[in-house]
Amino acid sequence: MMTLTIIEQLSKYCSDAHENLLEDSDLALVARAMLDTVAAGLAAYQEPVVTKLFNSVPESSKMNRSGAGAWNLIHRNFSLTAEHSALVNATACHALDFDDTGGATQSHPSAMLFPVLWALSESIDVSWKHFATAYTVGLEVFNRLSALVPNMHSKGWHPSSTIGVVAASAAGCYLLKLSKTVSANALALSASMPAGLIVNFGTMAKPMHLGISARNAVNAVQWSQHEISASTNVFDHRTGWFTVLGYSLLKQHDLKLVSKFGELIIRDPGLNVKLYPSCSLSHRIIHIVLGLVIDNNIDYREVKKVRCYATPKAKGILTIDTPKSGLEGKFSVPYVVARSLFSSSVEVKHFKDKAVSELPVVDLMEKVSFEVHPHWTDKTDPWTPDRVVIEMINGSEVEGECVYPPGHSKNAVDDNVVIAKYLNSAAYAGVEEKAARLFVENLFDSNSERRLYDVLFSLRQDKNEV
């Protein structure tokens, strides 16, 4: 029996997946992921990259909320065409680096998948269960492709958008119930539109990687329905997707990895909720420092030196020693350590441009060093805990380690923490508390056959403009 090509395997999965794939407990996990994603988007509604991007959209693509044909923008009194809605919403949901990461995707899957599904679902009557299944299909494709292109960051690619454009297209194909043939063409189109280089981390371009790929995914799904063709050999050809991204062509046993859709990754390993609005690779160190400050009643004025040790991957991405902007601060170990010492917290407000230039924090940054663990080799366990040593002026030292910070799927927080994150973001964005709580209630309603419109109804009532 011949092994199916990657496109054939993925399009077959998109077409054959069934809503019975999800149990009630899985639907609750999808609801939690969507709540967390909306929280990240609401908290970012005034971020410069979001307002600038929205203002760049042609006026002809904007319509008031009574218009048809596009999902509403988070916390704006406008809808856009589907492609522009995906562009702006995905950028917003990733703008603060406050959105979830996937335990097996190398990526930020929800900020890619939900905006595409919101955009494509506007013109159809869809149940919450079908919508949640479409999200899960996208998450599974994310996972399978990620397994075939490991360590993408080391090759300079941003996997959230590079893999994500294909995964989000797969989710869209399932949502719209497209045939295998049309789905295969959509996936082939999307594979020609990867976006995102890690050299842009710490700039507005980073969240736009997801926005651009979300827009491209919507286009790929729409174009395929109009019979715009692409090579369905895009993953298997010697000049195709894998080769261009810097990987070898797959062997037959590797191809079978794609077709092995078993335990859903939303269950195991699950998604990682971010409690700090910075690069996830900084979260271990933040958690260690905050814990040491609280447990030892540390006064930042008494700190002489802080030594931080992490993995080569973290060192390769958290590259900014002296941030000049809030965006750069998200990728700066000296800044997040100094901020943790000075404020005993790391919050959205701490990544405004003015915050990174506060004099006490700037002075503290000069006391922080950041290195790869001593004696690291290629055989060292990549899950080696990060380590922080704080040396005090009086000569004493305190230290701590962390491998799974709170919010990681292996150190999960309960739903109340995610709800609190959302309510805080909604309050920050000026959403009325009644509307915010109604959205939570609708999202976690146990009726899986409720309509998607009813779930989103409370968000559509917000009339505030930015």
Tab-separated table of C-alpha atoms in Angstrom:
chain	number	residue	atom	x	y	z
A	1	MET	CA	0.000	0.000	0.000
A	2	MET	CA	1.428	3.386	-1.011
A	3	THR	CA	2.029	5.989	1.658
A	4	LEU	CA	-0.043	9.089	1.093
A	5	THR	CA	1.773	12.351	0.471
A	6	ILE	CA	1.780	14.904	3.268
A	7	ILE	CA	-0.849	17.033	1.527
A	8	GLU	CA	-3.037	13.955	1.044
A	9	GLN	CA	-2.684	12.971	4.692
A	10	LEU	CA	-3.449	16.454	5.994
A	11	SER	CA	-6.375	17.126	3.644
A	12	LYS	CA	-7.837	13.714	4.471
A	13	TYR	CA	-7.637	14.551	8.167
A	14	CYS	CA	-9.293	17.942	7.596
A	15	SER	CA	-12.154	16.316	5.708
A	16	ASP	CA	-12.612	13.182	7.793
A	17	ALA	CA	-12.290	14.576	11.322
A	18	HIS	CA	-15.591	14.337	13.183
A	19	GLU	CA	-17.130	16.437	15.927
A	20	ASN	CA	-17.167	13.316	18.090
A	21	LEU	CA	-13.402	13.865	18.236
A	22	LEU	CA	-14.057	16.132	21.232
A	23	GLU	CA	-15.461	15.197	24.603
A	24	ASP	CA	-17.149	17.724	26.867
A	25	SER	CA	-13.912	18.156	28.808
A	26	ASP	CA	-12.116	18.986	25.553
A	27	LEU	CA	-14.706	21.641	24.708
A	28	ALA	CA	-13.967	23.245	28.061
A	29	LEU	CA	-10.255	23.274	27.222
A	30	VAL	CA	-10.960	25.005	23.899
A	31	ALA	CA	-13.151	27.539	25.714
A	32	ARG	CA	-10.329	28.206	28.150
A	33	ALA	CA	-7.869	28.677	25.272
A	34	MET	CA	-10.193	31.116	23.528
A	35	LEU	CA	-10.780	33.102	26.734
A	36	ASP	CA	-7.029	33.379	27.249
A	37	THR	CA	-6.537	34.500	23.638
A	38	VAL	CA	-9.228	37.164	23.875
A	39	ALA	CA	-7.608	38.332	27.132
A	40	ALA	CA	-4.311	38.821	25.306
A	41	GLY	CA	-6.049	40.703	22.501
A	42	LEU	CA	-8.017	42.985	24.807
A	43	ALA	CA	-4.927	43.884	26.812
A	44	ALA	CA	-3.235	44.923	23.567
A	45	TYR	CA	-6.042	47.040	22.132
A	46	GLN	CA	-4.074	50.290	22.526
A	47	GLU	CA	-0.675	48.918	21.536
A	48	PRO	CA	0.939	51.034	18.800
A	49	VAL	CA	1.321	48.118	16.396
A	50	VAL	CA	-2.418	47.393	16.636
A	51	THR	CA	-3.602	50.963	16.144
A	52	LYS	CA	-1.095	51.619	13.356
A	53	LEU	CA	-2.088	48.422	11.570
A	54	PHE	CA	-5.791	49.187	11.907
A	55	ASN	CA	-5.248	52.690	10.562
A	56	SER	CA	-3.376	51.255	7.570
A	57	VAL	CA	-6.382	49.210	6.465
A	58	PRO	CA	-8.158	50.875	3.509
A	59	GLU	CA	-11.383	52.626	4.504
A	60	SER	CA	-13.175	50.589	1.850
A	61	SER	CA	-12.436	47.449	3.892
A	62	LYS	CA	-14.012	48.844	7.065
A	63	MET	CA	-17.670	48.635	7.956
A	64	ASN	CA	-19.709	49.275	11.048
A	65	ARG	CA	-20.839	46.374	13.176
A	66	SER	CA	-24.078	45.962	11.295
A	67	GLY	CA	-22.155	45.066	8.160
A	68	ALA	CA	-21.943	41.491	6.942
A	69	GLY	CA	-18.975	39.491	5.794
A	70	ALA	CA	-16.364	39.799	8.514
A	71	TRP	CA	-15.863	39.020	12.176
A	72	ASN	CA	-15.727	42.029	14.463
A	73	LEU	CA	-12.395	43.336	15.643
A	74	ILE	CA	-11.620	42.901	19.310
A	75	HIS	CA	-12.805	46.019	21.158
A	76	ARG	CA	-13.316	48.203	18.093
A	77	ASN	CA	-16.513	49.596	16.683
A	78	PHE	CA	-15.739	48.181	13.240
A	79	SER	CA	-15.687	44.997	11.275
A	80	LEU	CA	-13.286	44.405	8.424
A	81	THR	CA	-13.186	42.102	5.457
A	82	ALA	CA	-12.256	38.588	6.537
A	83	GLU	CA	-8.596	38.846	5.535
A	84	HIS	CA	-8.083	42.197	7.278
A	85	SER	CA	-9.977	41.025	10.345
A	86	ALA	CA	-7.588	38.052	10.653
A	87	LEU	CA	-4.591	40.336	10.088
A	88	VAL	CA	-5.495	42.820	12.832
A	89	ASN	CA	-6.917	40.356	15.368
A	90	ALA	CA	-3.996	37.926	15.170
A	91	THR	CA	-1.523	40.789	15.500
A	92	ALA	CA	-3.437	42.093	18.527
A	93	CYS	CA	-3.609	38.684	20.192
A	94	HIS	CA	0.180	38.332	19.924
A	95	ALA	CA	1.171	41.978	20.387
A	96	LEU	CA	1.986	41.631	24.098
A	97	ASP	CA	3.451	38.120	23.934
A	98	PHE	CA	0.728	37.302	26.468
A	99	ASP	CA	-0.941	34.525	24.425
A	100	ASP	CA	-0.565	30.796	25.003
A	101	THR	CA	2.128	28.498	23.720
A	102	GLY	CA	1.627	24.891	22.671
A	103	GLY	CA	3.406	22.148	24.541
A	104	ALA	CA	4.255	20.390	21.270
A	105	THR	CA	4.110	23.114	18.605
A	106	GLN	CA	7.182	25.345	19.215
A	107	SER	CA	4.595	28.082	18.766
A	108	HIS	CA	1.780	30.378	19.850
A	109	PRO	CA	-1.037	28.358	18.283
A	110	SER	CA	-4.188	30.016	19.598
A	111	ALA	CA	-3.314	33.538	18.430
A	112	MET	CA	-2.922	32.067	14.925
A	113	LEU	CA	-5.937	29.769	14.871
A	114	PHE	CA	-8.755	31.694	16.539
A	115	PRO	CA	-8.503	34.905	14.443
A	116	VAL	CA	-8.642	32.863	11.235
A	117	LEU	CA	-11.649	30.898	12.449
A	118	TRP	CA	-13.407	34.047	13.686
A	119	ALA	CA	-12.919	35.648	10.262
A	120	LEU	CA	-14.148	32.634	8.293
A	121	SER	CA	-17.107	31.891	10.582
A	122	GLU	CA	-18.838	35.258	10.163
A	123	SER	CA	-20.849	34.296	7.113
A	124	ILE	CA	-21.915	30.819	8.238
A	125	ASP	CA	-24.182	29.433	10.940
A	126	VAL	CA	-21.917	27.208	13.002
A	127	SER	CA	-22.243	25.455	16.353
A	128	TRP	CA	-19.743	25.984	19.129
A	129	LYS	CA	-18.822	22.296	18.936
A	130	HIS	CA	-18.042	22.478	15.216
A	131	PHE	CA	-16.006	25.647	15.744
A	132	ALA	CA	-14.107	24.047	18.641
A	133	THR	CA	-13.416	20.962	16.526
A	134	ALA	CA	-12.019	23.155	13.745
A	135	TYR	CA	-9.657	24.758	16.266
A	136	THR	CA	-8.582	21.316	17.450
A	137	VAL	CA	-7.933	20.150	13.876
A	138	GLY	CA	-5.667	23.157	13.389
A	139	LEU	CA	-3.882	22.432	16.658
A	140	GLU	CA	-3.246	18.827	15.630
A	141	VAL	CA	-1.818	19.877	12.262
A	142	PHE	CA	0.362	22.417	14.084
A	143	ASN	CA	1.699	19.613	16.259
A	144	ARG	CA	2.360	17.127	13.469
A	145	LEU	CA	4.202	19.583	11.247
A	146	SER	CA	6.180	20.908	14.222
A	147	ALA	CA	7.427	17.378	14.945
A	148	LEU	CA	8.826	17.225	11.409
A	149	VAL	CA	10.666	20.577	11.588
A	150	PRO	CA	12.243	20.690	15.064
A	151	ASN	CA	14.215	23.639	16.438
A	152	MET	CA	12.958	26.114	13.874
A	153	HIS	CA	14.172	29.078	15.937
A	154	SER	CA	17.757	27.924	15.437
A	155	LYS	CA	17.274	28.266	11.671
A	156	GLY	CA	15.952	31.811	12.013
A	157	TRP	CA	12.269	31.042	11.396
A	158	HIS	CA	9.362	32.063	13.625
A	159	PRO	CA	7.448	28.760	13.825
A	160	SER	CA	4.197	30.321	15.066
A	161	SER	CA	3.628	31.917	11.682
A	162	THR	CA	5.673	29.633	9.438
A	163	ILE	CA	3.930	26.443	10.535
A	164	GLY	CA	0.857	28.357	11.643
A	165	VAL	CA	-0.245	29.494	8.209
A	166	VAL	CA	-0.664	25.851	7.158
A	167	ALA	CA	-2.288	24.813	10.448
A	168	ALA	CA	-4.738	27.708	10.340
A	169	SER	CA	-5.630	26.883	6.730
A	170	ALA	CA	-6.340	23.309	7.814
A	171	ALA	CA	-8.614	24.586	10.582
A	172	GLY	CA	-10.431	26.796	8.093
A	173	CYS	CA	-10.927	23.916	5.677
A	174	TYR	CA	-12.582	21.850	8.384
A	175	LEU	CA	-14.705	24.788	9.551
A	176	LEU	CA	-16.099	25.312	6.046
A	177	LYS	CA	-16.417	21.566	5.383
A	178	LEU	CA	-14.329	21.709	2.235
A	179	SER	CA	-13.651	18.611	0.182
A	180	LYS	CA	-10.322	16.783	0.212
A	181	THR	CA	-9.432	18.260	-3.165
A	182	VAL	CA	-10.217	21.853	-2.196
A	183	SER	CA	-8.530	21.386	1.186
A	184	ALA	CA	-5.388	20.022	-0.447
A	185	ASN	CA	-5.205	23.062	-2.678
A	186	ALA	CA	-5.691	25.444	0.264
A	187	LEU	CA	-2.869	23.766	2.180
A	188	ALA	CA	-0.628	23.935	-0.873
A	189	LEU	CA	-1.361	27.644	-1.295
A	190	SER	CA	-0.685	28.355	2.370
A	191	ALA	CA	2.630	26.476	2.279
A	192	SER	CA	3.841	29.080	-0.224
A	193	MET	CA	3.160	31.882	2.271
A	194	PRO	CA	5.293	31.377	5.410
A	195	ALA	CA	6.141	34.548	7.345
A	196	GLY	CA	8.437	35.462	10.179
A	197	LEU	CA	12.138	35.753	11.009
A	198	ILE	CA	13.338	35.743	14.615
A	199	VAL	CA	15.685	38.629	13.865
A	200	ASN	CA	12.517	40.735	14.155
A	201	PHE	CA	11.787	39.642	17.733
A	202	GLY	CA	11.539	42.715	19.926
A	203	THR	CA	9.953	44.825	17.160
A	204	MET	CA	6.423	45.423	15.874
A	205	ALA	CA	7.130	42.951	13.097
A	206	LYS	CA	7.051	40.025	15.533
A	207	PRO	CA	3.305	40.091	16.299
A	208	MET	CA	2.654	41.000	12.691
A	209	HIS	CA	4.208	37.662	11.699
A	210	LEU	CA	1.051	36.039	13.069
A	211	GLY	CA	-1.201	38.688	11.572
A	212	ILE	CA	0.298	38.280	8.109
A	213	SER	CA	0.085	34.489	8.295
A	214	ALA	CA	-3.509	34.627	9.556
A	215	ARG	CA	-4.417	36.852	6.614
A	216	ASN	CA	-2.607	34.460	4.263
A	217	ALA	CA	-4.468	31.473	5.712
A	218	VAL	CA	-7.816	33.160	5.112
A	219	ASN	CA	-6.773	33.997	1.561
A	220	ALA	CA	-5.588	30.445	0.903
A	221	VAL	CA	-8.914	28.976	2.051
A	222	GLN	CA	-10.927	31.510	0.059
A	223	TRP	CA	-8.803	31.258	-3.080
A	224	SER	CA	-8.967	27.469	-3.091
A	225	GLN	CA	-12.752	27.683	-3.219
A	226	HIS	CA	-12.374	29.707	-6.419
A	227	GLU	CA	-10.176	27.006	-7.960
A	228	ILE	CA	-6.904	28.906	-7.792
A	229	SER	CA	-4.376	26.096	-8.016
A	230	ALA	CA	-1.085	25.260	-6.319
A	231	SER	CA	1.232	22.257	-6.355
A	232	THR	CA	-0.030	19.545	-4.046
A	233	ASN	CA	3.514	18.191	-4.081
A	234	VAL	CA	4.670	21.255	-2.132
A	235	PHE	CA	5.797	19.262	0.931
A	236	ASP	CA	7.312	16.313	-0.898
A	237	HIS	CA	9.290	17.921	-3.705
A	238	ARG	CA	13.059	18.424	-3.453
A	239	THR	CA	12.547	22.197	-3.820
A	240	GLY	CA	9.474	22.282	-1.600
A	241	TRP	CA	8.567	23.450	1.894
A	242	PHE	CA	11.011	21.364	3.938
A	243	THR	CA	14.018	22.144	1.766
A	244	VAL	CA	13.316	25.876	1.671
A	245	LEU	CA	12.986	25.991	5.459
A	246	GLY	CA	16.345	24.248	5.821
A	247	TYR	CA	15.309	20.634	6.443
A	248	SER	CA	15.938	17.407	4.587
A	249	LEU	CA	13.218	15.732	2.576
A	250	LEU	CA	11.258	13.262	4.668
A	251	LYS	CA	11.704	9.530	4.491
A	252	GLN	CA	8.790	7.149	4.338
A	253	HIS	CA	8.700	6.497	8.111
A	254	ASP	CA	8.685	10.248	8.733
A	255	LEU	CA	5.714	10.701	6.452
A	256	LYS	CA	3.720	8.301	8.608
A	257	LEU	CA	4.143	10.668	11.561
A	258	VAL	CA	1.693	13.009	9.902
A	259	SER	CA	-1.046	10.414	9.656
A	260	LYS	CA	-0.758	9.254	13.269
A	261	PHE	CA	-3.417	11.482	14.795
A	262	GLY	CA	-3.951	9.908	18.193
A	263	GLU	CA	-4.292	11.519	21.634
A	264	LEU	CA	-5.269	15.146	21.212
A	265	ILE	CA	-2.533	17.543	22.239
A	266	ILE	CA	-5.020	19.890	23.848
A	267	ARG	CA	-5.263	17.111	26.449
A	268	ASP	CA	-1.644	16.017	26.521
A	269	PRO	CA	0.730	17.808	26.696
A	270	GLY	CA	-1.766	20.664	26.599
A	271	LEU	CA	-1.320	24.408	26.261
A	272	ASN	CA	0.785	26.741	28.369
A	273	VAL	CA	-0.959	29.815	29.786
A	274	LYS	CA	1.272	32.856	30.089
A	275	LEU	CA	1.083	34.774	33.364
A	276	TYR	CA	3.694	37.305	32.290
A	277	PRO	CA	3.516	39.369	29.051
A	278	SER	CA	6.989	38.517	27.803
A	279	CYS	CA	8.763	35.811	25.834
A	280	SER	CA	7.920	32.438	27.385
A	281	LEU	CA	11.626	31.608	27.657
A	282	SER	CA	11.932	34.370	30.258
A	283	HIS	CA	9.189	32.980	32.486
A	284	ARG	CA	11.328	30.519	34.403
A	285	ILE	CA	13.725	33.278	35.422
A	286	ILE	CA	10.911	35.687	36.289
A	287	HIS	CA	9.268	33.064	38.484
A	288	ILE	CA	12.527	32.294	40.271
A	289	VAL	CA	13.303	35.945	40.992
A	290	LEU	CA	9.781	36.784	42.168
A	291	GLY	CA	9.857	33.773	44.472
A	292	LEU	CA	13.229	34.731	45.922
A	293	VAL	CA	12.077	38.320	46.487
A	294	ILE	CA	8.987	37.187	48.386
A	295	ASP	CA	10.578	34.335	50.334
A	296	ASN	CA	13.628	36.341	51.405
A	297	ASN	CA	12.059	39.803	51.680
A	298	ILE	CA	14.717	41.151	49.293
A	299	ASP	CA	15.175	44.917	49.053
A	300	TYR	CA	16.361	45.726	45.541
A	301	ARG	CA	18.695	48.382	46.980
A	302	GLU	CA	20.631	45.658	48.787
A	303	VAL	CA	21.284	43.565	45.648
A	304	LYS	CA	24.909	43.470	44.462
A	305	LYS	CA	24.735	41.052	41.544
A	306	VAL	CA	22.337	38.595	39.874
A	307	ARG	CA	23.619	35.626	37.866
A	308	CYS	CA	21.157	33.855	35.547
A	309	TYR	CA	21.744	30.551	33.766
A	310	ALA	CA	19.511	29.011	31.101
A	311	THR	CA	19.512	26.862	27.973
A	312	PRO	CA	21.261	27.710	24.689
A	313	LYS	CA	17.821	28.193	23.114
A	314	ALA	CA	16.890	30.808	25.706
A	315	LYS	CA	20.252	32.526	25.337
A	316	GLY	CA	19.805	32.594	21.565
A	317	ILE	CA	16.398	34.273	21.704
A	318	LEU	CA	16.600	36.468	24.831
A	319	THR	CA	19.371	38.507	23.247
A	320	ILE	CA	18.667	42.086	24.327
A	321	ASP	CA	20.847	43.344	27.176
A	322	THR	CA	19.759	46.991	27.248
A	323	PRO	CA	16.224	47.407	25.916
A	324	LYS	CA	15.226	50.734	24.410
A	325	SER	CA	11.524	49.928	24.125
A	326	GLY	CA	8.869	47.851	25.831
A	327	LEU	CA	8.926	45.402	22.932
A	328	GLU	CA	12.661	44.857	23.409
A	329	GLY	CA	12.086	44.436	27.147
A	330	LYS	CA	10.102	41.260	26.444
A	331	PHE	CA	13.325	39.659	25.166
A	332	SER	CA	15.685	41.018	27.821
A	333	VAL	CA	16.711	38.953	30.842
A	334	PRO	CA	18.395	41.948	32.538
A	335	TYR	CA	15.143	43.897	32.229
A	336	VAL	CA	12.706	41.238	33.478
A	337	VAL	CA	15.045	40.439	36.390
A	338	ALA	CA	15.437	44.121	37.288
A	339	ARG	CA	11.694	44.661	36.978
A	340	SER	CA	10.960	41.650	39.188
A	341	LEU	CA	13.350	42.960	41.850
A	342	PHE	CA	12.042	46.518	41.704
A	343	SER	CA	8.286	45.974	41.360
A	344	SER	CA	7.830	42.453	42.802
A	345	SER	CA	5.639	41.779	39.731
A	346	VAL	CA	5.806	41.680	35.939
A	347	GLU	CA	2.709	43.162	34.305
A	348	VAL	CA	1.464	44.637	31.034
A	349	LYS	CA	2.210	48.171	32.194
A	350	HIS	CA	5.852	47.246	32.711
A	351	PHE	CA	6.393	46.865	28.967
A	352	LYS	CA	5.535	50.394	27.967
A	353	ASP	CA	8.468	52.302	26.480
A	354	LYS	CA	8.745	54.619	29.485
A	355	ALA	CA	8.904	51.705	31.919
A	356	VAL	CA	12.145	50.270	30.540
A	357	SER	CA	13.913	53.601	31.107
A	358	GLU	CA	13.029	54.025	34.809
A	359	LEU	CA	16.302	54.852	36.539
A	360	PRO	CA	16.159	52.318	39.416
A	361	VAL	CA	15.410	49.573	36.885
A	362	VAL	CA	18.158	50.710	34.506
A	363	ASP	CA	20.646	50.656	37.387
A	364	LEU	CA	19.550	47.152	38.378
A	365	MET	CA	19.937	45.850	34.825
A	366	GLU	CA	23.660	46.569	35.008
A	367	LYS	CA	23.930	44.096	37.882
A	368	VAL	CA	22.422	41.189	35.925
A	369	SER	CA	24.429	38.626	33.956
A	370	PHE	CA	22.909	35.965	31.719
A	371	GLU	CA	24.771	32.888	30.473
A	372	VAL	CA	24.199	29.348	29.273
A	373	HIS	CA	24.538	26.758	32.035
A	374	PRO	CA	28.238	25.970	32.663
A	375	HIS	CA	29.467	22.717	31.099
A	376	TRP	CA	26.494	22.516	28.704
A	377	THR	CA	26.931	19.967	25.910
A	378	ASP	CA	24.758	18.642	23.099
A	379	LYS	CA	23.849	15.746	25.401
A	380	THR	CA	22.558	17.951	28.231
A	381	ASP	CA	18.860	17.544	28.989
A	382	PRO	CA	17.074	20.475	27.273
A	383	TRP	CA	14.697	20.546	30.237
A	384	THR	CA	17.493	21.387	32.641
A	385	PRO	CA	16.046	23.956	35.094
A	386	ASP	CA	16.987	27.600	34.727
A	387	ARG	CA	18.971	28.864	37.721
A	388	VAL	CA	19.277	32.295	39.351
A	389	VAL	CA	21.739	33.346	42.046
A	390	ILE	CA	21.215	36.689	43.807
A	391	GLU	CA	24.246	38.054	45.649
A	392	MET	CA	23.548	40.675	48.316
A	393	ILE	CA	25.764	43.585	49.331
A	394	ASN	CA	26.277	41.953	52.744
A	395	GLY	CA	27.882	38.927	51.075
A	396	SER	CA	24.972	36.503	51.443
A	397	GLU	CA	23.478	34.632	48.486
A	398	VAL	CA	20.108	33.130	47.680
A	399	GLU	CA	19.347	30.983	44.677
A	400	GLY	CA	16.537	29.108	42.990
A	401	GLU	CA	15.676	26.873	40.049
A	402	CYS	CA	12.658	26.398	37.803
A	403	VAL	CA	11.779	24.166	34.880
A	404	TYR	CA	7.971	24.534	34.717
A	405	PRO	CA	6.735	28.011	35.717
A	406	PRO	CA	3.097	28.448	36.773
A	407	GLY	CA	0.840	28.272	33.728
A	408	HIS	CA	2.930	25.630	31.979
A	409	SER	CA	0.876	22.542	31.200
A	410	LYS	CA	2.985	20.558	33.678
A	411	ASN	CA	2.348	23.194	36.361
A	412	ALA	CA	-1.120	24.177	35.258
A	413	VAL	CA	-3.237	26.932	36.737
A	414	ASP	CA	-6.970	26.429	37.206
A	415	ASP	CA	-9.690	28.118	35.180
A	416	ASN	CA	-10.173	30.845	37.772
A	417	VAL	CA	-6.678	32.175	37.042
A	418	VAL	CA	-7.459	32.376	33.315
A	419	ILE	CA	-10.819	34.017	34.034
A	420	ALA	CA	-9.111	36.574	36.283
A	421	LYS	CA	-6.584	37.291	33.520
A	422	TYR	CA	-9.438	37.892	31.095
A	423	LEU	CA	-11.438	40.098	33.481
A	424	ASN	CA	-8.355	42.193	34.221
A	425	SER	CA	-7.699	42.625	30.490
A	426	ALA	CA	-11.346	43.478	29.852
A	427	ALA	CA	-11.302	46.098	32.612
A	428	TYR	CA	-8.065	47.529	31.226
A	429	ALA	CA	-9.714	47.814	27.802
A	430	GLY	CA	-12.820	49.466	29.242
A	431	VAL	CA	-15.232	46.585	28.656
A	432	GLU	CA	-18.206	46.763	31.001
A	433	GLU	CA	-17.927	44.144	33.734
A	434	LYS	CA	-21.434	42.803	32.995
A	435	ALA	CA	-20.514	42.171	29.347
A	436	ALA	CA	-17.177	40.627	30.316
A	437	ARG	CA	-18.779	38.195	32.741
A	438	LEU	CA	-21.519	37.334	30.240
A	439	PHE	CA	-18.849	36.344	27.728
A	440	VAL	CA	-17.257	33.991	30.297
A	441	GLU	CA	-20.656	32.498	31.086
A	442	ASN	CA	-21.500	31.974	27.403
A	443	LEU	CA	-18.093	30.505	26.638
A	444	PHE	CA	-18.249	27.870	29.374
A	445	ASP	CA	-21.921	26.984	28.828
A	446	SER	CA	-22.280	23.187	28.840
A	447	ASN	CA	-24.576	23.170	25.772
A	448	SER	CA	-22.160	22.092	23.041
A	449	GLU	CA	-24.747	22.653	20.292
A	450	ARG	CA	-25.176	26.359	21.059
A	451	ARG	CA	-24.443	28.649	18.136
A	452	LEU	CA	-21.102	30.389	17.859
A	453	TYR	CA	-22.889	33.727	17.501
A	454	ASP	CA	-24.449	33.258	20.934
A	455	VAL	CA	-21.038	32.561	22.467
A	456	LEU	CA	-19.595	35.752	20.989
A	457	PHE	CA	-22.701	37.882	21.528
A	458	SER	CA	-21.441	39.736	24.608
A	459	LEU	CA	-18.229	40.807	22.878
A	460	ARG	CA	-20.274	42.225	20.013
A	461	GLN	CA	-22.123	44.508	22.405
A	462	ASP	CA	-19.057	46.581	23.252
A	463	LYS	CA	-19.493	49.940	21.540
A	464	ASN	CA	-16.335	51.604	22.771
A	465	GLU	CA	-13.990	52.927	20.141
A	466	VAL	CA	-10.225	53.189	20.386
